CSV table of C-alpha atoms and ligand atoms in Angstrom, one decimal:
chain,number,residue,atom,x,y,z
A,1408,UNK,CA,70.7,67.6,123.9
A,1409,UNK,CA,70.0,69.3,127.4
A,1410,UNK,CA,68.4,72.7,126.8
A,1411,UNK,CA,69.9,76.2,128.3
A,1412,UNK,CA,67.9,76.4,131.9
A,1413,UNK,CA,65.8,79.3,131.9
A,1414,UNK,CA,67.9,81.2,134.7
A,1415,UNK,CA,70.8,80.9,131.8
A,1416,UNK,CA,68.7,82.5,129.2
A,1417,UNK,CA,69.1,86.3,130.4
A,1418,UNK,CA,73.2,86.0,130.8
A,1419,UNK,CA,75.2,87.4,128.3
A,1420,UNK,CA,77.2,83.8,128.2
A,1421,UNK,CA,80.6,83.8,126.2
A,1422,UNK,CA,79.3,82.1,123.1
A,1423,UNK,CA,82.9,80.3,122.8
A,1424,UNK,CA,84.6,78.3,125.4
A,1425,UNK,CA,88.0,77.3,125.1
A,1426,UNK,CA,90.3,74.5,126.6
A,1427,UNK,CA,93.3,73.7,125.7
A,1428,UNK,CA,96.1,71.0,127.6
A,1429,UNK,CA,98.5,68.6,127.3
A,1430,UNK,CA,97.3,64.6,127.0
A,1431,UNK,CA,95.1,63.5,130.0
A,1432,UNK,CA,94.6,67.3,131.8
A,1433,UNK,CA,90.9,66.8,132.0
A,1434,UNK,CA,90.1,68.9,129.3
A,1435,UNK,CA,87.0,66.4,128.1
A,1436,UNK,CA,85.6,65.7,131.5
A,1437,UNK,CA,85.7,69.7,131.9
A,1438,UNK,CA,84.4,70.5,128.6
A,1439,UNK,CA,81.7,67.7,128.9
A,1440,UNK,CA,80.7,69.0,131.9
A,1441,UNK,CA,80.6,72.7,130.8
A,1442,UNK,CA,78.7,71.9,127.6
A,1443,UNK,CA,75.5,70.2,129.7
A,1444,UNK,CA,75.7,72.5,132.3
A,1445,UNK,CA,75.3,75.5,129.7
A,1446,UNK,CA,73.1,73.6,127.2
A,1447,UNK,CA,76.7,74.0,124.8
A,1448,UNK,CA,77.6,71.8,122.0
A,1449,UNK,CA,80.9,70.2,123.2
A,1450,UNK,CA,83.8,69.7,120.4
A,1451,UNK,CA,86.3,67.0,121.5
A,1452,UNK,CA,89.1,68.4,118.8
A,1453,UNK,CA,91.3,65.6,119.8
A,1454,UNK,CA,89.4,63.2,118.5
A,1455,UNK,CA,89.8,64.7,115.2
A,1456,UNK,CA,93.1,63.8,114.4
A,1457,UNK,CA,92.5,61.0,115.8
A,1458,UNK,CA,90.0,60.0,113.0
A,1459,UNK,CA,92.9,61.2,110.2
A,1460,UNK,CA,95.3,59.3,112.2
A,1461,UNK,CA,93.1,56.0,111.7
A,1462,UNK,CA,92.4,56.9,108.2
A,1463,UNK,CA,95.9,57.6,107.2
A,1464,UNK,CA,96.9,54.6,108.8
A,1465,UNK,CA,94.4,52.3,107.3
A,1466,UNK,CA,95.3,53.9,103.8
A,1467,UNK,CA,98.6,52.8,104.8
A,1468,UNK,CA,100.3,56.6,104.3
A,1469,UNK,CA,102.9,57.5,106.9
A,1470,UNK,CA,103.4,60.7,108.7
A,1471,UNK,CA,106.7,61.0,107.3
A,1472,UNK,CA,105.3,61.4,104.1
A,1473,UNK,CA,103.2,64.9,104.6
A,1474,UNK,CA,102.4,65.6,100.9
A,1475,UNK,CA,100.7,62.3,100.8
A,1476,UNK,CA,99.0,62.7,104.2
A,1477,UNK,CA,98.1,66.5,102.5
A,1478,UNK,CA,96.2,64.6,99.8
A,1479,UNK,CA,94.2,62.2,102.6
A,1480,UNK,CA,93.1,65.2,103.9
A,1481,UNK,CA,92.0,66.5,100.9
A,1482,UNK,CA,89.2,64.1,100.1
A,1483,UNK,CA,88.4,62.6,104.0
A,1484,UNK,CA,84.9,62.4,104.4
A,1485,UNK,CA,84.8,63.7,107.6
A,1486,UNK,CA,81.5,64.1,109.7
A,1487,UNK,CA,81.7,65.9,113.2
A,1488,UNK,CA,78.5,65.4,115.6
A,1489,UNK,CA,79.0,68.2,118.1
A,1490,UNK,CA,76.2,67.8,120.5
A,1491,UNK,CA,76.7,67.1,124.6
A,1492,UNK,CA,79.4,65.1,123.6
A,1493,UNK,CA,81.4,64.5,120.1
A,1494,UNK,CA,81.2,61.4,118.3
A,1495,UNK,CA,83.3,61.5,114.7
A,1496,UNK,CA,81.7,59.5,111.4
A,1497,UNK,CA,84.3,58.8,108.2
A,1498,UNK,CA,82.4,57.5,105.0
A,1499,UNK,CA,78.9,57.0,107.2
A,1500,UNK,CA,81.0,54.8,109.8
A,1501,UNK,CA,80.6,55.7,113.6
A,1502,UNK,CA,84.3,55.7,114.2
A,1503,UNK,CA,84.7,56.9,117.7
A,1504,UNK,CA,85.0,54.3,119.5
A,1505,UNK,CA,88.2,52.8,117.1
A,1506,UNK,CA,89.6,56.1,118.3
A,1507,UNK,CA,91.8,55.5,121.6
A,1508,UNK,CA,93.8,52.4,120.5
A,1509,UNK,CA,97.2,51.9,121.0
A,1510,UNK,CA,98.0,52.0,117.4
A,1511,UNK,CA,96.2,55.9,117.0
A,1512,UNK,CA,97.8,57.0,120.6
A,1513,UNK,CA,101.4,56.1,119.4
A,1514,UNK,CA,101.2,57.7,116.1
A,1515,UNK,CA,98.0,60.6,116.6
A,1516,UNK,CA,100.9,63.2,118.0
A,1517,UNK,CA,102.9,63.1,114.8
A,1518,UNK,CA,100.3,63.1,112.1
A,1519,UNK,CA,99.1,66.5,114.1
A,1520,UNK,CA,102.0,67.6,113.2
A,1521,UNK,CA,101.3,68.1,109.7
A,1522,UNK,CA,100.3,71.8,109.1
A,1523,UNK,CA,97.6,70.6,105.4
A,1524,UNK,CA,96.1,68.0,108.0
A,1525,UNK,CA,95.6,70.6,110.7
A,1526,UNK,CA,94.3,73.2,107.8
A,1527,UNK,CA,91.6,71.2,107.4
A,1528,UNK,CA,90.7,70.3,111.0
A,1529,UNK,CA,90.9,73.9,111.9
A,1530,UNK,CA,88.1,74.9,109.2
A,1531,UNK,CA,85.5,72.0,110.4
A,1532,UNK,CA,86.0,73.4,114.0
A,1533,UNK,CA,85.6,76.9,113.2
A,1534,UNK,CA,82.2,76.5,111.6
A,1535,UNK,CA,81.2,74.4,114.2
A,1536,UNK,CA,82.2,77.0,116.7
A,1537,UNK,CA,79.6,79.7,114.7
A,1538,UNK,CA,76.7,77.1,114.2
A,1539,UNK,CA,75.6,77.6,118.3
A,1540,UNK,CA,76.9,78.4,121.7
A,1541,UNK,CA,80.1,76.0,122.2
A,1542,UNK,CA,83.1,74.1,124.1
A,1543,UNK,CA,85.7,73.3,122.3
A,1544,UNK,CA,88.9,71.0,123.8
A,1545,UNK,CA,91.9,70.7,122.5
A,1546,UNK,CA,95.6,72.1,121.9
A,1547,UNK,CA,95.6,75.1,120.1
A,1548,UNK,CA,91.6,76.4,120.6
A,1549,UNK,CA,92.5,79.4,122.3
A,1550,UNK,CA,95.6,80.2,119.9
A,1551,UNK,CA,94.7,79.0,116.6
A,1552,UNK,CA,91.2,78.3,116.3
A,1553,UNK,CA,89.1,80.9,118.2
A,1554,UNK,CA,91.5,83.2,119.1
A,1555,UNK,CA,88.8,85.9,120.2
A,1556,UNK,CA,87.0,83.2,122.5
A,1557,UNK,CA,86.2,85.2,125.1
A,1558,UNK,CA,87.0,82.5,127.9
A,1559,UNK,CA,89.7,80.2,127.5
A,1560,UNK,CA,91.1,77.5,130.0
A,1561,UNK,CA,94.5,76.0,130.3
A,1562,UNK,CA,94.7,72.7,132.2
A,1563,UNK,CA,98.1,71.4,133.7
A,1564,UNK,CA,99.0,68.5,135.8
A,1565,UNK,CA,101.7,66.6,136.9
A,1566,UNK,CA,102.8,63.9,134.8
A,1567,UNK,CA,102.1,61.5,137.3
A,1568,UNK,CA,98.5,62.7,138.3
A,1569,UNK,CA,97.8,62.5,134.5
A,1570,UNK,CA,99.1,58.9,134.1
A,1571,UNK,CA,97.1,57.5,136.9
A,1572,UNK,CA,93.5,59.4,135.5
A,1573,UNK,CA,94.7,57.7,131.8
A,1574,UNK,CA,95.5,54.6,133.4
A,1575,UNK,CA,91.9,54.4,135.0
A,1576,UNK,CA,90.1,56.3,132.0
A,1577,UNK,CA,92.1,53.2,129.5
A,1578,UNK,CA,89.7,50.5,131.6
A,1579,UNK,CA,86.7,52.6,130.5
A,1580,UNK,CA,87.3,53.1,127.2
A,1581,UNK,CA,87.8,49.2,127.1
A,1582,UNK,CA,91.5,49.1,126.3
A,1583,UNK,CA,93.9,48.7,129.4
A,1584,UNK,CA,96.9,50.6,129.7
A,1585,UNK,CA,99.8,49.9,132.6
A,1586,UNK,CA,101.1,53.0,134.4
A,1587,UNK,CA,104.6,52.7,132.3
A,1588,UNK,CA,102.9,53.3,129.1
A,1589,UNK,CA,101.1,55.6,130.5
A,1590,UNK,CA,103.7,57.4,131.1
A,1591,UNK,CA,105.6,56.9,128.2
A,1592,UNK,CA,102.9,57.6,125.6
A,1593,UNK,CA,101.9,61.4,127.7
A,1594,UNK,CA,105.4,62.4,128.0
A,1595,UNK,CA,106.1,61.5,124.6
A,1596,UNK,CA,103.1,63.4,123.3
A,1597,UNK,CA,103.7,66.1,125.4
A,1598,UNK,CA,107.2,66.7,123.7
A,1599,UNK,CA,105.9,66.2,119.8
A,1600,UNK,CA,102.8,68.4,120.7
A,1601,UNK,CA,104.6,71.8,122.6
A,1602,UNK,CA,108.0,71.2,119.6
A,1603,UNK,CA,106.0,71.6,116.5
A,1604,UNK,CA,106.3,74.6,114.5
A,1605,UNK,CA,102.4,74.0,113.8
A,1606,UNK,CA,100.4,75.4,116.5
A,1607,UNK,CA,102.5,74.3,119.3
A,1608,UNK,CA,100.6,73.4,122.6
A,1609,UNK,CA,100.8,76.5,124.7
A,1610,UNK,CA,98.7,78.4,126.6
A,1611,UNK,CA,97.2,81.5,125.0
A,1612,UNK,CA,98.0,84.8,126.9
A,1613,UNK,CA,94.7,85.5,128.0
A,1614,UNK,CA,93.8,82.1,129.5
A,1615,UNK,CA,93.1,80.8,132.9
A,1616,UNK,CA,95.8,78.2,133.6
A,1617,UNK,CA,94.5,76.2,136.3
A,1618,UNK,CA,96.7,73.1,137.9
A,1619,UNK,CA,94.2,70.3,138.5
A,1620,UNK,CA,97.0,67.9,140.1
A,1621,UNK,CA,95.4,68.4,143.6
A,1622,UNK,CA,92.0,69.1,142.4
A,1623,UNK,CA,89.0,66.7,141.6
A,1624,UNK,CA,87.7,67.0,138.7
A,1625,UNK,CA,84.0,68.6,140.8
A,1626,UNK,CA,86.6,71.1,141.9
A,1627,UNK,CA,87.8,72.0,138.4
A,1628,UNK,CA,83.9,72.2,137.4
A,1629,UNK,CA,83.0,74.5,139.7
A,1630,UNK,CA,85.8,76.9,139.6
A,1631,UNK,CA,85.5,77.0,135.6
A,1632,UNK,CA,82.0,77.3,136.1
A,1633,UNK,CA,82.2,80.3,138.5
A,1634,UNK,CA,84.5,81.9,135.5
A,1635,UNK,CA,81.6,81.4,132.9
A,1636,UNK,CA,79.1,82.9,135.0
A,1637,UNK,CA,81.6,85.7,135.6
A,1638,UNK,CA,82.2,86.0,132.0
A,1639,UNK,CA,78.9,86.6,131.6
A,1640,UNK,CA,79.1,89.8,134.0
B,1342,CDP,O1,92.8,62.8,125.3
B,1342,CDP,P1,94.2,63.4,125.2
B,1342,CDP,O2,94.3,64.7,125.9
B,1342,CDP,O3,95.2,62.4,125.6
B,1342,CDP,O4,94.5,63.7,123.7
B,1342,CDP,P2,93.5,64.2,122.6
B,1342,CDP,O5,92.9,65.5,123.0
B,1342,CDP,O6,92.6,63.1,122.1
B,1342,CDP,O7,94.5,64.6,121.4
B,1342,CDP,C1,95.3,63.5,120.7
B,1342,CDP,C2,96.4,64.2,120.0
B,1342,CDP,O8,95.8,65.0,118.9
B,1342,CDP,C3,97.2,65.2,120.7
B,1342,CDP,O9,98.3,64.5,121.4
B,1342,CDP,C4,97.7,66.1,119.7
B,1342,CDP,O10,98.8,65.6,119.0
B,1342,CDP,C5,96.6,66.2,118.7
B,1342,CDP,N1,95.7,67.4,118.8
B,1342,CDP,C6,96.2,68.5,118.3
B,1342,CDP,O11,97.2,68.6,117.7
B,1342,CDP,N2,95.4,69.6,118.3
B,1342,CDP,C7,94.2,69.6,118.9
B,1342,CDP,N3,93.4,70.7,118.9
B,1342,CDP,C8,93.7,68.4,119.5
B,1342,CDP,C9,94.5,67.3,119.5
């Protein structure tokens, strides 16, 4: 955990960061970024129901059957490590990196869906949002879960940017995914995410939209990091 630098220390810093966009905006790389830079604990959201995806999955419990998927909610033994990155532990078991298979990217959008399962999502990110100064990334942080966050970002891009930075991310994360699928499984999420009467993905009215598709991703870090410092006053 990188510590606040001492120039930071006598800024009023928002104490709550918020960044919300569709699939592959940048929102991790930003919040990542932010996080170190601010000495932040960083709160990938995403990767949340990503985890209740895996576990309904492996409990063999559909999304078509909510009050089922309610009840796996109930009793999953979740375990969030917010620190300059997130990594997400079920029963003891490091799970994050099960978390960006094909299997939990085709079927993460619709288990979101599911207002018990985001109930209890929601309440693990608030009261990580009060334990210390933090980013959190997702769809509905500046809407639903911190509402009052005093700075909250909107990332867009075009579809297309946003399938080639998934395409490359895919090698990293040691799956590969082709530019089709890429395609297919962002525009697909994109539509189940914004429809949903459950905290839809939109941007809150007071956030900073900002359109990345001709940006670099040191662009984006420096003109969000100009807005915390101005936040700060
Ligand atoms: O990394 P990427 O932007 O592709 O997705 P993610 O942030 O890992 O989120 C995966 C999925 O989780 C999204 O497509 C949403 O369906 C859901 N999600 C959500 O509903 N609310 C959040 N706060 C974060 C993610």
């Amino acid at each position: 955990m990188r510590h606040v630098p001492p120039s930071f220390t006598t800024l009023d810093l928002p104490r709550q960061i918020a960044i919300d966009g569709p699939a592959a905006s940048g929102k991790s790389s930003l919040g990542r970024a932010l996080a170190a830079r601010f000495g932040y604990l960083f709160l990938d959201t995403g990767l949340m129901y990503r985890a209740f995806t895996l576990a309904a999955l492996r409990a063999g419990v559909p999304p078509s059957d909510p009050a089922e998927c309610a009840r796996v909610a109930a009793s999953f033994d979740l375990r969030v490590e917010a620190a300059a990155d997130t990594r997400i532990f079920v029963g003891g078991e490091d799970i994050t990196p099960l978390l960006r298979t094909p299997e939990v990217e085709a079927n993460v959008s619709a288990y979101s869906a599911i207002p018990a399962v985001r109930t209890q999502m929601v309440r693990i990110q608030r009261k990580v949002a009060r334990r210390r100064p933090a980013v959190l990334a997702g769809r509905d942080i500046g809407t639903v879960v911190l509402p009052r966050a005093p700075l909250k970002f909107f990332l867009e891009a075009s579809e297309d940017a946003r399938a080639l930075r998934r395409r490359a991310q895919a090698s990293s994360w040691g799956t590969s995914q082709g530019l089709d699928e890429a395609h297919r499984d962002i525009s697909g999420r994109d539509v189940t995410d914004s429809t949903r009467a459950a905290s839809p993905l939109q941007p809150a009215k007071d956030a900073i939209v900002i359109d990345t598709t001709k940006m670099a991703l040191a662009e984006v870090i420096a003109f969000a990091t100009e807005k915390v410092l101005c936040a700060a006053g």
